[in-house]
Coordinates of C-alpha atoms in Angstrom, one line a residue:
M72 CA 43.6 -14.6 -60.7
K73 CA 47.0 -15.1 -62.3
F74 CA 45.6 -13.9 -65.6
L75 CA 44.2 -10.9 -64.1
R76 CA 47.6 -10.1 -62.5
I77 CA 49.2 -10.3 -66.0
I78 CA 46.9 -8.0 -67.7
L79 CA 47.4 -5.6 -64.9
F80 CA 51.1 -5.4 -65.6
P81 CA 51.0 -1.9 -67.2
F82 CA 50.2 -0.5 -63.8
V83 CA 53.2 -1.9 -62.2
P84 CA 55.5 0.9 -63.3
I85 CA 52.8 3.4 -61.9
Y86 CA 52.8 1.6 -58.5
F87 CA 56.5 1.4 -58.4
L88 CA 57.1 5.0 -59.0
I89 CA 54.5 6.0 -56.4
T90 CA 55.9 3.9 -53.7
W91 CA 59.6 4.8 -54.7
L92 CA 58.9 8.3 -54.5
R93 CA 57.3 8.1 -51.2
N94 CA 60.3 6.2 -49.8
W95 CA 62.7 8.8 -51.6
M96 CA 60.9 11.6 -49.8
Y97 CA 61.2 9.9 -46.3
D98 CA 64.9 9.0 -47.1
L99 CA 65.7 12.7 -47.8
G100 CA 63.7 14.2 -44.9
F101 CA 61.1 15.8 -47.1
I102 CA 58.5 13.7 -45.1
S103 CA 59.6 13.4 -41.5
S104 CA 59.8 10.3 -39.3
K105 CA 59.7 10.5 -35.6
S106 CA 62.5 9.0 -33.4
Y107 CA 62.1 8.0 -30.0
D108 CA 64.4 7.7 -26.9
F109 CA 63.6 4.2 -26.0
P110 CA 63.8 1.0 -28.3
I111 CA 61.1 0.2 -30.9
I112 CA 61.5 -3.0 -32.9
C113 CA 59.6 -3.1 -36.2
V114 CA 58.7 -6.5 -37.6
G115 CA 57.4 -6.4 -41.2
N116 CA 58.1 -7.4 -44.8
L117 CA 58.0 -6.1 -48.5
S118 CA 55.4 -8.6 -49.5
T119 CA 51.7 -9.0 -48.7
G120 CA 51.2 -11.4 -45.8
G121 CA 52.2 -14.9 -45.2
T122 CA 55.8 -14.4 -44.0
G123 CA 55.5 -15.2 -40.5
K124 CA 55.2 -12.0 -38.7
T125 CA 53.1 -13.2 -35.7
P126 CA 55.5 -16.2 -34.8
M127 CA 58.4 -13.7 -35.1
I128 CA 56.7 -11.2 -32.6
E129 CA 56.1 -14.1 -30.3
Y130 CA 59.8 -15.2 -30.6
L131 CA 60.7 -11.6 -29.6
V132 CA 58.5 -11.5 -26.6
R133 CA 59.9 -14.7 -25.3
L134 CA 63.3 -13.4 -26.0
L135 CA 62.9 -10.0 -24.1
R136 CA 60.0 -10.5 -21.6
E137 CA 62.2 -11.4 -18.6
D138 CA 64.4 -8.2 -18.8
R139 CA 62.1 -5.8 -20.3
Q140 CA 58.4 -4.3 -20.0
L141 CA 57.1 -5.1 -23.3
A142 CA 54.2 -4.0 -25.5
T143 CA 53.1 -4.8 -28.9
L144 CA 51.4 -2.4 -31.3
S145 CA 49.5 -3.6 -34.3
R146 CA 47.1 -2.0 -36.7
G147 CA 44.4 -4.6 -35.9
Y148 CA 43.7 -5.8 -39.4
K149 CA 39.8 -6.4 -39.9
R150 CA 38.9 -5.5 -36.3
K151 CA 35.4 -3.9 -35.9
T152 CA 36.8 -0.9 -33.8
K153 CA 38.7 2.3 -34.6
G154 CA 41.5 4.1 -32.9
F155 CA 43.6 3.1 -29.9
V156 CA 42.4 0.0 -28.2
L157 CA 44.4 -1.6 -25.2
A158 CA 43.6 -5.4 -24.8
D159 CA 41.8 -6.2 -21.5
Q160 CA 39.6 -8.9 -19.9
H161 CA 36.7 -7.8 -22.1
T162 CA 38.6 -7.8 -25.5
N163 CA 37.9 -10.2 -28.1
A164 CA 39.2 -10.6 -31.7
D165 CA 36.4 -8.5 -33.1
K166 CA 37.9 -5.6 -31.0
I167 CA 41.5 -5.8 -31.6
G168 CA 42.0 -8.3 -34.5
D169 CA 42.9 -12.0 -34.5
E170 CA 46.7 -11.8 -34.2
P171 CA 46.8 -9.1 -31.4
F172 CA 44.2 -11.2 -29.6
Q173 CA 46.4 -14.2 -29.8
F174 CA 49.3 -12.1 -28.3
Y175 CA 46.9 -11.0 -25.4
K176 CA 45.8 -14.6 -24.8
K177 CA 49.2 -16.1 -24.8
F178 CA 51.3 -13.4 -22.7
S179 CA 49.5 -12.1 -19.8
D180 CA 52.7 -9.9 -18.8
I181 CA 52.8 -7.6 -21.7
S182 CA 50.6 -4.8 -23.0
V183 CA 48.9 -5.5 -26.3
A184 CA 47.4 -2.4 -28.1
V185 CA 46.3 -1.6 -31.7
D186 CA 46.0 1.6 -33.6
E187 CA 46.1 2.5 -37.2
D188 CA 48.2 5.5 -36.3
R189 CA 51.4 4.2 -34.8
Q190 CA 52.5 7.4 -33.5
N191 CA 49.3 7.8 -31.5
G192 CA 49.4 4.4 -30.4
I193 CA 53.0 4.8 -29.0
A194 CA 52.0 7.9 -27.3
K195 CA 49.1 6.2 -25.6
L196 CA 51.1 3.2 -24.5
M197 CA 53.8 5.6 -23.0
G198 CA 51.1 7.3 -21.0
L199 CA 50.1 4.2 -19.3
K200 CA 50.7 3.9 -15.5
T201 CA 53.0 1.0 -16.3
H202 CA 54.4 2.0 -19.6
P203 CA 56.7 -0.2 -21.8
D204 CA 60.4 0.2 -22.2
V205 CA 60.3 -1.7 -25.5
I206 CA 57.5 -1.7 -28.1
L207 CA 57.3 -4.3 -30.8
L208 CA 55.7 -3.0 -34.0
D209 CA 53.8 -5.5 -35.8
D210 CA 53.6 -5.2 -39.6
A211 CA 54.9 -1.8 -39.8
Y212 CA 57.8 -2.0 -42.2
Q213 CA 56.0 0.5 -44.5
H214 CA 54.7 2.8 -41.6
R215 CA 57.7 5.1 -42.0
K216 CA 56.1 8.0 -39.8
V217 CA 57.8 6.0 -36.8
K218 CA 61.7 5.6 -37.0
A219 CA 62.4 2.1 -35.2
K220 CA 65.6 1.4 -33.4
C221 CA 65.6 -2.1 -35.2
N222 CA 63.9 -3.1 -38.4
I223 CA 63.4 -6.8 -38.8
M224 CA 62.3 -7.7 -42.4
L225 CA 60.8 -11.2 -43.1
T226 CA 61.0 -12.8 -46.5
A227 CA 59.4 -16.2 -47.1
Y228 CA 61.6 -19.1 -48.5
N229 CA 58.9 -20.0 -51.0
N230 CA 58.5 -16.5 -52.2
L231 CA 61.7 -14.5 -51.8
Y232 CA 61.4 -10.8 -52.3
F233 CA 64.3 -10.5 -54.8
K234 CA 62.3 -12.8 -57.1
D235 CA 59.0 -10.9 -56.9
W236 CA 57.3 -7.8 -58.5
V237 CA 55.4 -4.8 -57.0
L238 CA 51.6 -4.9 -56.8
P239 CA 49.3 -5.6 -58.9
T240 CA 51.2 -8.2 -60.8
G241 CA 53.4 -9.3 -57.9
N242 CA 53.1 -9.3 -54.1
L243 CA 55.4 -6.6 -53.2
R244 CA 54.2 -3.5 -51.4
E245 CA 57.0 -1.4 -52.4
P246 CA 60.1 -1.9 -54.6
R247 CA 62.8 -4.3 -53.6
L248 CA 65.1 -1.3 -52.8
G249 CA 63.1 -1.1 -49.5
A250 CA 65.0 -4.0 -48.2
K251 CA 68.0 -1.6 -47.4
R252 CA 66.2 -0.3 -44.5
A253 CA 66.2 -3.6 -42.7
D254 CA 68.9 -4.2 -39.9
I255 CA 68.0 -7.9 -39.8
I256 CA 66.6 -9.9 -42.6
V257 CA 65.2 -13.3 -41.9
V258 CA 64.3 -15.9 -44.5
T259 CA 61.3 -17.6 -42.9
K260 CA 59.7 -20.9 -43.5
C261 CA 62.8 -22.7 -44.7
N262 CA 63.2 -26.4 -44.7
N263 CA 65.1 -27.3 -41.4
D264 CA 67.8 -29.1 -43.4
L265 CA 68.6 -25.9 -45.6
S266 CA 72.2 -26.5 -46.9
E267 CA 74.9 -23.8 -46.4
A268 CA 75.2 -23.6 -50.1
E269 CA 71.7 -22.6 -50.6
K270 CA 72.0 -20.1 -47.7
F271 CA 75.0 -18.5 -49.5
E272 CA 73.2 -18.3 -52.7
M273 CA 70.3 -16.4 -51.4
A274 CA 72.7 -14.0 -49.5
S275 CA 74.6 -13.3 -52.8
K276 CA 71.4 -12.4 -54.4
M277 CA 70.1 -10.1 -51.8
N278 CA 73.4 -8.0 -52.0
L279 CA 73.4 -7.1 -48.3
K280 CA 74.5 -3.8 -46.8
K281 CA 77.4 -3.6 -44.4
H282 CA 74.9 -2.9 -41.6
Q283 CA 72.6 -5.8 -42.4
Q284 CA 72.6 -9.3 -40.8
L285 CA 70.9 -12.4 -42.6
F286 CA 69.2 -15.3 -40.7
F287 CA 67.2 -18.3 -41.6
S288 CA 64.3 -19.7 -39.7
Y289 CA 61.8 -22.6 -39.9
I290 CA 58.5 -23.6 -38.3
D291 CA 58.6 -26.1 -35.4
Y292 CA 55.3 -27.7 -35.0
A293 CA 54.2 -29.0 -31.8
P294 CA 53.8 -32.9 -31.2
H295 CA 50.3 -32.3 -30.0
V296 CA 47.1 -30.2 -30.6
K297 CA 45.4 -28.3 -28.0
S298 CA 41.8 -26.9 -27.2
E299 CA 40.9 -24.7 -24.2
S300 CA 41.3 -27.5 -21.7
D301 CA 42.6 -30.4 -23.4
T302 CA 45.6 -31.9 -25.3
L303 CA 45.7 -34.6 -27.9
D304 CA 48.8 -36.5 -29.3
L305 CA 49.2 -35.5 -32.8
E306 CA 50.5 -39.1 -33.8
H307 CA 47.3 -40.7 -32.6
L308 CA 44.7 -38.3 -34.0
P309 CA 41.7 -39.9 -35.7
E310 CA 40.5 -38.7 -39.1
F311 CA 39.7 -34.8 -38.8
L312 CA 38.8 -31.6 -40.6
L313 CA 41.5 -29.2 -41.0
V314 CA 40.3 -25.4 -41.1
T315 CA 42.6 -22.7 -42.2
G316 CA 42.0 -19.0 -42.8
I317 CA 45.6 -18.0 -43.4
A318 CA 47.7 -16.6 -46.2
N319 CA 49.5 -19.9 -47.1
A320 CA 48.3 -23.3 -45.7
N321 CA 50.5 -25.3 -47.9
P322 CA 53.4 -25.9 -45.2
L323 CA 51.0 -27.0 -42.7
V324 CA 49.1 -29.3 -44.9
E325 CA 52.4 -30.8 -46.2
F326 CA 53.5 -31.4 -42.4
L327 CA 50.2 -33.1 -41.5
T328 CA 50.4 -35.1 -44.7
R329 CA 54.0 -36.2 -43.8
K330 CA 52.9 -37.4 -40.5
G331 CA 50.4 -39.9 -42.2
L332 CA 47.5 -38.3 -40.8
K333 CA 43.9 -38.7 -42.5
F334 CA 42.1 -35.3 -42.8
S335 CA 40.0 -33.2 -45.2
H336 CA 41.0 -29.5 -45.8
L337 CA 38.5 -26.6 -45.7
E338 CA 40.5 -23.5 -46.7
F339 CA 39.4 -19.9 -46.4
R340 CA 41.2 -16.6 -47.3
D341 CA 43.6 -15.0 -44.7
H342 CA 41.8 -13.3 -41.8
Y343 CA 38.5 -14.8 -43.0
D344 CA 35.4 -13.7 -41.1
F345 CA 33.6 -17.0 -40.5
K346 CA 29.8 -16.9 -41.5
P347 CA 27.0 -19.0 -39.8
S348 CA 26.9 -21.1 -42.9
D349 CA 30.5 -21.9 -42.6
I350 CA 30.1 -22.9 -38.9
E351 CA 27.3 -25.1 -39.8
K352 CA 29.6 -27.1 -42.4
I353 CA 32.3 -27.1 -39.8
V354 CA 30.6 -28.4 -36.9
E355 CA 29.3 -31.7 -38.8
N356 CA 32.8 -33.1 -38.1
K357 CA 33.8 -34.8 -34.9
L358 CA 37.1 -33.4 -34.7
I359 CA 38.4 -30.1 -36.1
V360 CA 42.0 -29.0 -36.2
T361 CA 42.9 -25.3 -37.1
T362 CA 45.7 -22.8 -36.7
E363 CA 46.2 -20.8 -33.4
K364 CA 45.1 -17.7 -35.3
D365 CA 41.8 -19.2 -36.6
F366 CA 41.2 -20.7 -33.1
V367 CA 41.1 -17.4 -31.4
R368 CA 38.1 -16.5 -33.7
L369 CA 36.4 -20.0 -33.9
S370 CA 36.6 -20.7 -30.2
G371 CA 33.9 -18.4 -29.5
Q372 CA 31.5 -20.6 -31.4
K373 CA 29.6 -22.7 -28.7
E374 CA 28.7 -25.4 -31.4
L375 CA 32.4 -26.1 -31.6
H376 CA 33.4 -26.7 -28.0
G377 CA 34.9 -30.0 -27.3
K378 CA 35.6 -30.5 -31.1
L379 CA 38.1 -27.6 -31.8
Y380 CA 41.8 -27.9 -31.5
Y381 CA 44.8 -26.0 -32.9
L382 CA 48.4 -27.0 -33.7
P383 CA 50.8 -24.8 -31.7
I384 CA 54.0 -23.5 -33.6
E385 CA 57.0 -21.8 -32.8
V386 CA 59.7 -20.1 -35.0
K387 CA 63.2 -21.5 -34.7
I388 CA 66.2 -19.6 -36.0
D389 CA 69.4 -20.9 -37.2
N390 CA 72.3 -19.3 -35.2
A391 CA 69.8 -18.3 -32.6
T392 CA 72.3 -17.2 -30.1
Q393 CA 73.7 -14.8 -32.6
F394 CA 70.3 -13.5 -33.5
D395 CA 69.2 -13.1 -29.9
G396 CA 72.5 -11.2 -29.1
L397 CA 72.3 -8.9 -31.9
V398 CA 68.6 -7.9 -31.0
K399 CA 69.7 -7.2 -27.5
R400 CA 72.8 -5.2 -28.4
I401 CA 70.8 -3.0 -30.9
I402 CA 68.0 -2.1 -28.3
N403 CA 70.5 -1.5 -25.3

């Protein structure tokens, strides 16, 4: 894969030019963005996946849900439907995608919707009898047809955007210059003991604009694993199979290893559609631990009932009080 990316390097300038030209046309108004008279928060990134968008959306839901009527709007990656779909009691991951379905199962007091066309999705949400007064756009940083009130751009600590190249050699969906659109930049998946000197070094390399604020976050793993009806203490887990279908499982593997737990790891690509042959292999194990995103897809497999657990996570933000206050001020 690395070799293929290297030999595709001659295409980097072409991709760079196309994406830069598109952004330039939006910046100058040759292509219009639609503004709204209510707050829209966009959470996204410059790179392809693995920066922690889902935990950040969940953080914002917890932050704002008590004072605001919220909705999340996603594309619904790899769903088996088209157009606008509003999650309800008949919804599953196939209809809206695994991450939106995770939002729906976790937060019963918000609206969860998917639509490839974000403008249409917003219009449909605002047409609901009980419509939201804040919409959280998931993975929409490049969807410039909508002008958000607040753009939160994520970049993972182990793959910082200013060290990366655009596709196809690198992982950037657009040039690094796109970072200037962000109101808030969050370096995600940091070590929880990140030094002030390292924070300063990263900030200096980002060349932040006057309107931008930089924050650092890390993943907080729960001390237990959960199933639909049971909870097990992480410290006393017997040997298990870890199943992951996420962009980067390394932080999770490292965490479980540091805990001294005994496990084997069955790794799949991000948003993997598990096949019957995969389930046959997984079900041979007495205890299976997975991520919450994978759990919402695997929990429908009857063979795994009583065996399948997930490890809950939350994002923690350094200077959380400052971050929370900033978000609330921007959308008020």
